[in-house]
Amino acid sequence: MYKIGAVGDKDSILAFKSIGIDVFPAIDGKEARNIIDSLAEENYGLIFVTEHIAQHIEETILRYKKKLVPAIILIPSNQGSLGIGMNDINKNVEKAVGSNIFANSDK
């Protein structure tokens, strides 16, 4: 059975602990990269990563997007959203459906 983890600044990911998700605070991109690589080897199937950390480890995120496991999901931090996670969702929906069904319509 796969485990679930969350990586990011402590204040943003601490709430995940209350619902049974393992939390791994990271201060910078290097630390986050090491944590994510370690989690991937330790049978984590889903890893939530805050957008503020993800922007510093784009190559690591892209490397795992090419693999089935672990799935890396970008989430906003307590400082707000950078729009990176939502942009990824829109791209994946457009790829799967053929058009972005979430796009705002002016009609």
mmCIF file of N, CA and C in Angstrom:
data_model
loop_
_atom_site.group_PDB
_atom_site.id
_atom_site.type_symbol
_atom_site.label_atom_id
_atom_site.label_comp_id
_atom_site.label_asym_id
_atom_site.label_seq_id
_atom_site.Cartn_x
_atom_site.Cartn_y
_atom_site.Cartn_z
ATOM 1 N N MET A 1 0.844 -1.175 0.000
ATOM 2 C CA MET A 1 0.000 0.000 0.000
ATOM 3 C C MET A 1 0.889 1.238 0.000
ATOM 4 N N TYR A 2 0.514 2.185 -0.807
ATOM 5 C CA TYR A 2 1.283 3.418 -0.911
ATOM 6 C C TYR A 2 0.973 4.365 0.237
ATOM 7 N N LYS A 3 1.953 5.189 0.564
ATOM 8 C CA LYS A 3 1.787 6.210 1.601
ATOM 9 C C LYS A 3 1.620 7.568 0.930
ATOM 10 N N ILE A 4 1.169 8.551 1.720
ATOM 11 C CA ILE A 4 0.965 9.918 1.226
ATOM 12 C C ILE A 4 1.814 10.861 2.068
ATOM 13 N N GLY A 5 2.471 11.794 1.401
ATOM 14 C CA GLY A 5 3.302 12.766 2.098
ATOM 15 C C GLY A 5 3.064 14.173 1.592
ATOM 16 N N ALA A 6 3.476 15.136 2.379
ATOM 17 C CA ALA A 6 3.380 16.546 2.007
ATOM 18 C C ALA A 6 4.726 17.214 2.282
ATOM 19 N N VAL A 7 5.200 17.997 1.314
ATOM 20 C CA VAL A 7 6.492 18.669 1.415
ATOM 21 C C VAL A 7 6.274 20.159 1.201
ATOM 22 N N GLY A 8 6.857 20.962 2.083
ATOM 23 C CA GLY A 8 6.745 22.414 1.958
ATOM 24 C C GLY A 8 7.144 23.075 3.257
ATOM 25 N N ASP A 9 6.856 24.360 3.351
ATOM 26 C CA ASP A 9 7.175 25.041 4.606
ATOM 27 C C ASP A 9 6.257 24.517 5.705
ATOM 28 N N LYS A 10 6.768 24.503 6.913
ATOM 29 C CA LYS A 10 6.085 23.879 8.053
ATOM 30 C C LYS A 10 4.664 24.412 8.250
ATOM 31 N N ASP A 11 4.482 25.708 8.177
ATOM 32 C CA ASP A 11 3.169 26.299 8.415
ATOM 33 C C ASP A 11 2.135 25.862 7.372
ATOM 34 N N SER A 12 2.574 25.610 6.158
ATOM 35 C CA SER A 12 1.640 25.241 5.086
ATOM 36 C C SER A 12 1.231 23.779 5.120
ATOM 37 N N ILE A 13 2.094 22.911 5.615
ATOM 38 C CA ILE A 13 1.803 21.474 5.537
ATOM 39 C C ILE A 13 1.397 20.836 6.859
ATOM 40 N N LEU A 14 1.515 21.567 7.950
ATOM 41 C CA LEU A 14 1.230 20.995 9.266
ATOM 42 C C LEU A 14 -0.197 20.445 9.378
ATOM 43 N N ALA A 15 -1.153 21.082 8.737
ATOM 44 C CA ALA A 15 -2.549 20.629 8.807
ATOM 45 C C ALA A 15 -2.729 19.235 8.208
ATOM 46 N N PHE A 16 -1.892 18.863 7.260
ATOM 47 C CA PHE A 16 -1.983 17.530 6.658
ATOM 48 C C PHE A 16 -1.760 16.432 7.695
ATOM 49 N N LYS A 17 -0.966 16.737 8.692
ATOM 50 C CA LYS A 17 -0.666 15.751 9.740
ATOM 51 C C LYS A 17 -1.941 15.336 10.479
ATOM 52 N N SER A 18 -2.873 16.259 10.636
ATOM 53 C CA SER A 18 -4.108 15.972 11.371
ATOM 54 C C SER A 18 -5.010 14.968 10.658
ATOM 55 N N ILE A 19 -4.795 14.779 9.367
ATOM 56 C CA ILE A 19 -5.602 13.791 8.637
ATOM 57 C C ILE A 19 -4.779 12.557 8.259
ATOM 58 N N GLY A 20 -3.636 12.393 8.921
ATOM 59 C CA GLY A 20 -2.858 11.181 8.763
ATOM 60 C C GLY A 20 -1.825 11.176 7.652
ATOM 61 N N ILE A 21 -1.582 12.319 7.054
ATOM 62 C CA ILE A 21 -0.574 12.412 5.998
ATOM 63 C C ILE A 21 0.764 12.756 6.636
ATOM 64 N N ASP A 22 1.818 12.084 6.194
ATOM 65 C CA ASP A 22 3.162 12.361 6.702
ATOM 66 C C ASP A 22 3.646 13.706 6.170
ATOM 67 N N VAL A 23 4.181 14.534 7.040
ATOM 68 C CA VAL A 23 4.637 15.868 6.625
ATOM 69 C C VAL A 23 6.162 15.951 6.718
ATOM 70 N N PHE A 24 6.734 16.647 5.743
ATOM 71 C CA PHE A 24 8.177 16.801 5.649
ATOM 72 C C PHE A 24 8.505 18.254 5.355
ATOM 73 N N PRO A 25 8.767 19.032 6.397
ATOM 74 C CA PRO A 25 9.101 20.448 6.195
ATOM 75 C C PRO A 25 10.408 20.595 5.409
ATOM 76 N N ALA A 26 10.409 21.536 4.476
ATOM 77 C CA ALA A 26 11.599 21.834 3.687
ATOM 78 C C ALA A 26 11.772 23.345 3.631
ATOM 79 N N ILE A 27 12.997 23.783 3.833
ATOM 80 C CA ILE A 27 13.283 25.214 3.849
ATOM 81 C C ILE A 27 13.658 25.738 2.476
ATOM 82 N N ASP A 28 14.339 24.899 1.678
ATOM 83 C CA ASP A 28 14.775 25.361 0.359
ATOM 84 C C ASP A 28 14.621 24.232 -0.666
ATOM 85 N N GLY A 29 14.930 24.555 -1.905
ATOM 86 C CA GLY A 29 14.779 23.600 -2.991
ATOM 87 C C GLY A 29 15.655 22.375 -2.854
ATOM 88 N N LYS A 30 16.888 22.546 -2.408
ATOM 89 C CA LYS A 30 17.802 21.409 -2.265
ATOM 90 C C LYS A 30 17.260 20.405 -1.256
ATOM 91 N N GLU A 31 16.791 20.902 -0.131
ATOM 92 C CA GLU A 31 16.231 20.025 0.894
ATOM 93 C C GLU A 31 14.970 19.328 0.380
ATOM 94 N N ALA A 32 14.109 20.071 -0.308
ATOM 95 C CA ALA A 32 12.876 19.499 -0.854
ATOM 96 C C ALA A 32 13.185 18.422 -1.881
ATOM 97 N N ARG A 33 14.160 18.665 -2.736
ATOM 98 C CA ARG A 33 14.566 17.698 -3.755
ATOM 99 C C ARG A 33 15.015 16.387 -3.092
ATOM 100 N N ASN A 34 15.827 16.500 -2.065
ATOM 101 C CA ASN A 34 16.301 15.313 -1.358
ATOM 102 C C ASN A 34 15.156 14.557 -0.688
ATOM 103 N N ILE A 35 14.226 15.304 -0.096
ATOM 104 C CA ILE A 35 13.073 14.678 0.560
ATOM 105 C C ILE A 35 12.212 13.942 -0.461
ATOM 106 N N ILE A 36 11.914 14.586 -1.574
ATOM 107 C CA ILE A 36 11.055 13.972 -2.594
ATOM 108 C C ILE A 36 11.702 12.717 -3.161
ATOM 109 N N ASP A 37 12.984 12.778 -3.460
ATOM 110 C CA ASP A 37 13.677 11.591 -3.966
ATOM 111 C C ASP A 37 13.635 10.457 -2.944
ATOM 112 N N SER A 38 13.800 10.792 -1.680
ATOM 113 C CA SER A 38 13.748 9.796 -0.619
ATOM 114 C C SER A 38 12.354 9.191 -0.499
ATOM 115 N N LEU A 39 11.327 10.030 -0.567
ATOM 116 C CA LEU A 39 9.948 9.540 -0.470
ATOM 117 C C LEU A 39 9.601 8.629 -1.638
ATOM 118 N N ALA A 40 10.089 8.960 -2.816
ATOM 119 C CA ALA A 40 9.829 8.142 -3.999
ATOM 120 C C ALA A 40 10.395 6.732 -3.814
ATOM 121 N N GLU A 41 11.516 6.631 -3.132
ATOM 122 C CA GLU A 41 12.128 5.326 -2.877
ATOM 123 C C GLU A 41 11.452 4.585 -1.725
ATOM 124 N N GLU A 42 10.727 5.306 -0.880
ATOM 125 C CA GLU A 42 10.108 4.715 0.307
ATOM 126 C C GLU A 42 8.627 4.394 0.131
ATOM 127 N N ASN A 43 8.180 4.126 -1.086
ATOM 128 C CA ASN A 43 6.820 3.675 -1.357
ATOM 129 C C ASN A 43 5.744 4.735 -1.119
ATOM 130 N N TYR A 44 6.064 5.990 -1.353
ATOM 131 C CA TYR A 44 5.049 7.040 -1.309
ATOM 132 C C TYR A 44 4.435 7.143 -2.699
ATOM 133 N N GLY A 45 3.118 7.010 -2.774
ATOM 134 C CA GLY A 45 2.422 7.047 -4.052
ATOM 135 C C GLY A 45 1.907 8.421 -4.415
ATOM 136 N N LEU A 46 1.738 9.275 -3.417
ATOM 137 C CA LEU A 46 1.221 10.628 -3.625
ATOM 138 C C LEU A 46 2.003 11.590 -2.743
ATOM 139 N N ILE A 47 2.525 12.633 -3.367
ATOM 140 C CA ILE A 47 3.281 13.632 -2.622
ATOM 141 C C ILE A 47 2.726 15.012 -2.971
ATOM 142 N N PHE A 48 2.205 15.689 -1.959
ATOM 143 C CA PHE A 48 1.768 17.072 -2.123
ATOM 144 C C PHE A 48 2.983 17.969 -1.919
ATOM 145 N N VAL A 49 3.175 18.934 -2.798
ATOM 146 C CA VAL A 49 4.300 19.865 -2.703
ATOM 147 C C VAL A 49 3.745 21.281 -2.845
ATOM 148 N N THR A 50 4.145 22.168 -1.939
ATOM 149 C CA THR A 50 3.670 23.547 -2.040
ATOM 150 C C THR A 50 4.263 24.210 -3.275
ATOM 151 N N GLU A 51 3.497 25.090 -3.879
ATOM 152 C CA GLU A 51 3.941 25.780 -5.095
ATOM 153 C C GLU A 51 5.203 26.590 -4.853
ATOM 154 N N HIS A 52 5.328 27.180 -3.674
ATOM 155 C CA HIS A 52 6.504 28.003 -3.391
ATOM 156 C C HIS A 52 7.787 27.164 -3.384
ATOM 157 N N ILE A 53 7.710 25.924 -2.957
ATOM 158 C CA ILE A 53 8.869 25.024 -3.022
ATOM 159 C C ILE A 53 9.029 24.490 -4.440
ATOM 160 N N ALA A 54 7.927 24.142 -5.080
ATOM 161 C CA ALA A 54 7.971 23.549 -6.423
ATOM 162 C C ALA A 54 8.639 24.466 -7.443
ATOM 163 N N GLN A 55 8.491 25.765 -7.284
ATOM 164 C CA GLN A 55 9.093 26.677 -8.259
ATOM 165 C C GLN A 55 10.619 26.621 -8.227
ATOM 166 N N HIS A 56 11.188 26.072 -7.166
ATOM 167 C CA HIS A 56 12.648 25.955 -7.046
ATOM 168 C C HIS A 56 13.167 24.580 -7.474
ATOM 169 N N ILE A 57 12.249 23.640 -7.716
ATOM 170 C CA ILE A 57 12.674 22.274 -8.064
ATOM 171 C C ILE A 57 11.919 21.770 -9.294
ATOM 172 N N GLU A 58 11.801 22.610 -10.287
ATOM 173 C CA GLU A 58 11.037 22.261 -11.489
ATOM 174 C C GLU A 58 11.529 20.985 -12.155
ATOM 175 N N GLU A 59 12.870 20.804 -12.225
ATOM 176 C CA GLU A 59 13.412 19.615 -12.890
ATOM 177 C C GLU A 59 13.031 18.337 -12.146
ATOM 178 N N THR A 60 12.963 18.396 -10.827
ATOM 179 C CA THR A 60 12.562 17.228 -10.038
ATOM 180 C C THR A 60 11.084 16.916 -10.279
ATOM 181 N N ILE A 61 10.257 17.942 -10.274
ATOM 182 C CA ILE A 61 8.822 17.759 -10.529
ATOM 183 C C ILE A 61 8.612 17.140 -11.911
ATOM 184 N N LEU A 62 9.296 17.660 -12.923
ATOM 185 C CA LEU A 62 9.155 17.135 -14.283
ATOM 186 C C LEU A 62 9.619 15.686 -14.378
ATOM 187 N N ARG A 63 10.678 15.339 -13.668
ATOM 188 C CA ARG A 63 11.189 13.968 -13.691
ATOM 189 C C ARG A 63 10.129 12.992 -13.180
ATOM 190 N N TYR A 64 9.428 13.363 -12.125
ATOM 191 C CA TYR A 64 8.418 12.464 -11.564
ATOM 192 C C TYR A 64 7.101 12.510 -12.332
ATOM 193 N N LYS A 65 6.851 13.567 -13.080
ATOM 194 C CA LYS A 65 5.637 13.611 -13.903
ATOM 195 C C LYS A 65 5.689 12.562 -15.007
ATOM 196 N N LYS A 66 6.897 12.157 -15.384
ATOM 197 C CA LYS A 66 7.064 11.152 -16.430
ATOM 198 C C LYS A 66 6.858 9.731 -15.895
ATOM 199 N N LYS A 67 6.746 9.603 -14.585
ATOM 200 C CA LYS A 67 6.577 8.294 -13.958
ATOM 201 C C LYS A 67 5.150 8.146 -13.438
ATOM 202 N N LEU A 68 4.730 6.913 -13.298
ATOM 203 C CA LEU A 68 3.385 6.643 -12.775
ATOM 204 C C LEU A 68 3.313 6.921 -11.278
ATOM 205 N N VAL A 69 4.365 6.530 -10.559
ATOM 206 C CA VAL A 69 4.393 6.687 -9.103
ATOM 207 C C VAL A 69 5.736 7.273 -8.720
ATOM 208 N N PRO A 70 5.798 8.225 -7.861
ATOM 209 C CA PRO A 70 4.701 8.873 -7.142
ATOM 210 C C PRO A 70 4.069 9.988 -7.970
ATOM 211 N N ALA A 71 2.801 10.226 -7.700
ATOM 212 C CA ALA A 71 2.115 11.375 -8.292
ATOM 213 C C ALA A 71 2.451 12.592 -7.434
ATOM 214 N N ILE A 72 2.871 13.666 -8.075
ATOM 215 C CA ILE A 72 3.198 14.896 -7.350
ATOM 216 C C ILE A 72 2.109 15.918 -7.661
ATOM 217 N N ILE A 73 1.465 16.395 -6.610
ATOM 218 C CA ILE A 73 0.380 17.361 -6.738
ATOM 219 C C ILE A 73 0.832 18.674 -6.102
ATOM 220 N N LEU A 74 0.775 19.742 -6.879
ATOM 221 C CA LEU A 74 1.168 21.051 -6.361
ATOM 222 C C LEU A 74 -0.020 21.711 -5.678
ATOM 223 N N ILE A 75 0.248 22.256 -4.497
ATOM 224 C CA ILE A 75 -0.800 22.894 -3.702
ATOM 225 C C ILE A 75 -0.343 24.297 -3.310
ATOM 226 N N PRO A 76 -1.281 25.202 -3.061
ATOM 227 C CA PRO A 76 -0.894 26.537 -2.590
ATOM 228 C C PRO A 76 -0.292 26.456 -1.188
ATOM 229 N N SER A 77 0.555 27.392 -0.871
ATOM 230 C CA SER A 77 1.094 27.465 0.487
ATOM 231 C C SER A 77 0.231 28.421 1.301
ATOM 232 N N ASN A 78 0.588 28.621 2.550
ATOM 233 C CA ASN A 78 -0.165 29.560 3.379
ATOM 234 C C ASN A 78 0.038 31.009 2.919
ATOM 235 N N GLN A 79 0.978 31.238 2.006
ATOM 236 C CA GLN A 79 1.218 32.574 1.456
ATOM 237 C C GLN A 79 0.352 32.852 0.227
ATOM 238 N N GLY A 80 -0.422 31.858 -0.185
ATOM 239 C CA GLY A 80 -1.290 32.025 -1.339
ATOM 240 C C GLY A 80 -0.845 31.181 -2.511
ATOM 241 N N SER A 81 -1.597 31.242 -3.572
ATOM 242 C CA SER A 81 -1.321 30.449 -4.767
ATOM 243 C C SER A 81 -0.500 31.234 -5.777
ATOM 244 N N LEU A 82 0.391 30.529 -6.444
ATOM 245 C CA LEU A 82 1.142 31.113 -7.548
ATOM 246 C C LEU A 82 0.500 30.743 -8.882
ATOM 247 N N GLY A 83 -0.523 29.895 -8.840
ATOM 248 C CA GLY A 83 -1.226 29.476 -10.051
ATOM 249 C C GLY A 83 -0.567 28.310 -10.780
ATOM 250 N N ILE A 84 0.542 27.817 -10.257
ATOM 251 C CA ILE A 84 1.274 26.734 -10.923
ATOM 252 C C ILE A 84 0.458 25.442 -10.916
ATOM 253 N N GLY A 85 -0.108 25.100 -9.768
ATOM 254 C CA GLY A 85 -0.885 23.866 -9.639
ATOM 255 C C GLY A 85 -2.115 23.872 -10.528
ATOM 256 N N MET A 86 -2.835 24.978 -10.539
ATOM 257 C CA MET A 86 -4.033 25.078 -11.374
ATOM 258 C C MET A 86 -3.673 25.043 -12.851
ATOM 259 N N ASN A 87 -2.558 25.637 -13.205
ATOM 260 C CA ASN A 87 -2.096 25.601 -14.591
ATOM 261 C C ASN A 87 -1.815 24.161 -15.018
ATOM 262 N N ASP A 88 -1.203 23.367 -14.126
ATOM 263 C CA ASP A 88 -0.950 21.951 -14.419
ATOM 264 C C ASP A 88 -2.251 21.187 -14.622
ATOM 265 N N ILE A 89 -3.234 21.454 -13.780
ATOM 266 C CA ILE A 89 -4.535 20.784 -13.907
ATOM 267 C C ILE A 89 -5.167 21.140 -15.251
ATOM 268 N N ASN A 90 -5.147 22.417 -15.614
ATOM 269 C CA ASN A 90 -5.722 22.843 -16.895
ATOM 270 C C ASN A 90 -5.037 22.158 -18.072
ATOM 271 N N LYS A 91 -3.706 22.048 -18.032
ATOM 272 C CA LYS A 91 -2.968 21.384 -19.115
ATOM 273 C C LYS A 91 -3.351 19.912 -19.209
ATOM 274 N N ASN A 92 -3.455 19.242 -18.054
ATOM 275 C CA ASN A 92 -3.803 17.823 -18.063
ATOM 276 C C ASN A 92 -5.221 17.586 -18.555
ATOM 277 N N VAL A 93 -6.153 18.449 -18.176
ATOM 278 C CA VAL A 93 -7.539 18.328 -18.643
ATOM 279 C C VAL A 93 -7.596 18.550 -20.150
ATOM 280 N N GLU A 94 -6.904 19.574 -20.622
ATOM 281 C CA GLU A 94 -6.902 19.857 -22.063
ATOM 282 C C GLU A 94 -6.290 18.699 -22.847
ATOM 283 N N LYS A 95 -5.252 18.101 -22.312
ATOM 284 C CA LYS A 95 -4.608 16.960 -22.957
ATOM 285 C C LYS A 95 -5.560 15.761 -23.011
ATOM 286 N N ALA A 96 -6.295 15.518 -21.929
ATOM 287 C CA ALA A 96 -7.184 14.360 -21.849
ATOM 288 C C ALA A 96 -8.472 14.546 -22.641
ATOM 289 N N VAL A 97 -9.036 15.757 -22.587
ATOM 290 C CA VAL A 97 -10.349 15.993 -23.174
ATOM 291 C C VAL A 97 -10.261 16.597 -24.571
ATOM 292 N N GLY A 98 -9.197 17.300 -24.850
ATOM 293 C CA GLY A 98 -9.048 17.944 -26.152
ATOM 294 C C GLY A 98 -9.284 19.441 -26.093
ATOM 295 N N SER A 99 -9.888 19.901 -25.016
ATOM 296 C CA SER A 99 -10.053 21.339 -24.791
ATOM 297 C C SER A 99 -10.152 21.572 -23.292
ATOM 298 N N ASN A 100 -9.901 22.797 -22.905
ATOM 299 C CA ASN A 100 -9.923 23.115 -21.481
ATOM 300 C C ASN A 100 -11.354 23.408 -21.063
ATOM 301 N N ILE A 101 -11.976 22.450 -20.399
ATOM 302 C CA ILE A 101 -13.368 22.612 -19.983
ATOM 303 C C ILE A 101 -13.498 23.529 -18.777
ATOM 304 N N PHE A 102 -12.367 23.899 -18.148
ATOM 305 C CA PHE A 102 -12.393 24.802 -17.013
ATOM 306 C C PHE A 102 -12.203 26.264 -17.420
ATOM 307 N N ALA A 103 -11.897 26.506 -18.686
ATOM 308 C CA ALA A 103 -11.623 27.871 -19.121
ATOM 309 C C ALA A 103 -12.885 28.728 -18.983
ATOM 310 N N ASN A 104 -12.693 29.970 -18.598
ATOM 311 C CA ASN A 104 -13.819 30.899 -18.473
ATOM 312 C C ASN A 104 -14.313 31.290 -19.855
ATOM 313 N N SER A 105 -15.602 31.358 -19.986
ATOM 314 C CA SER A 105 -16.210 31.751 -21.256
ATOM 315 C C SER A 105 -16.780 33.146 -21.113
ATOM 316 N N ASP A 106 -16.577 33.963 -22.127
ATOM 317 C CA ASP A 106 -17.106 35.320 -22.112
ATOM 318 C C ASP A 106 -18.545 35.378 -22.584
ATOM 319 N N LYS A 107 -19.099 34.258 -22.983
ATOM 320 C CA LYS A 107 -20.461 34.233 -23.523
ATOM 321 C C LYS A 107 -21.489 34.106 -22.450
#
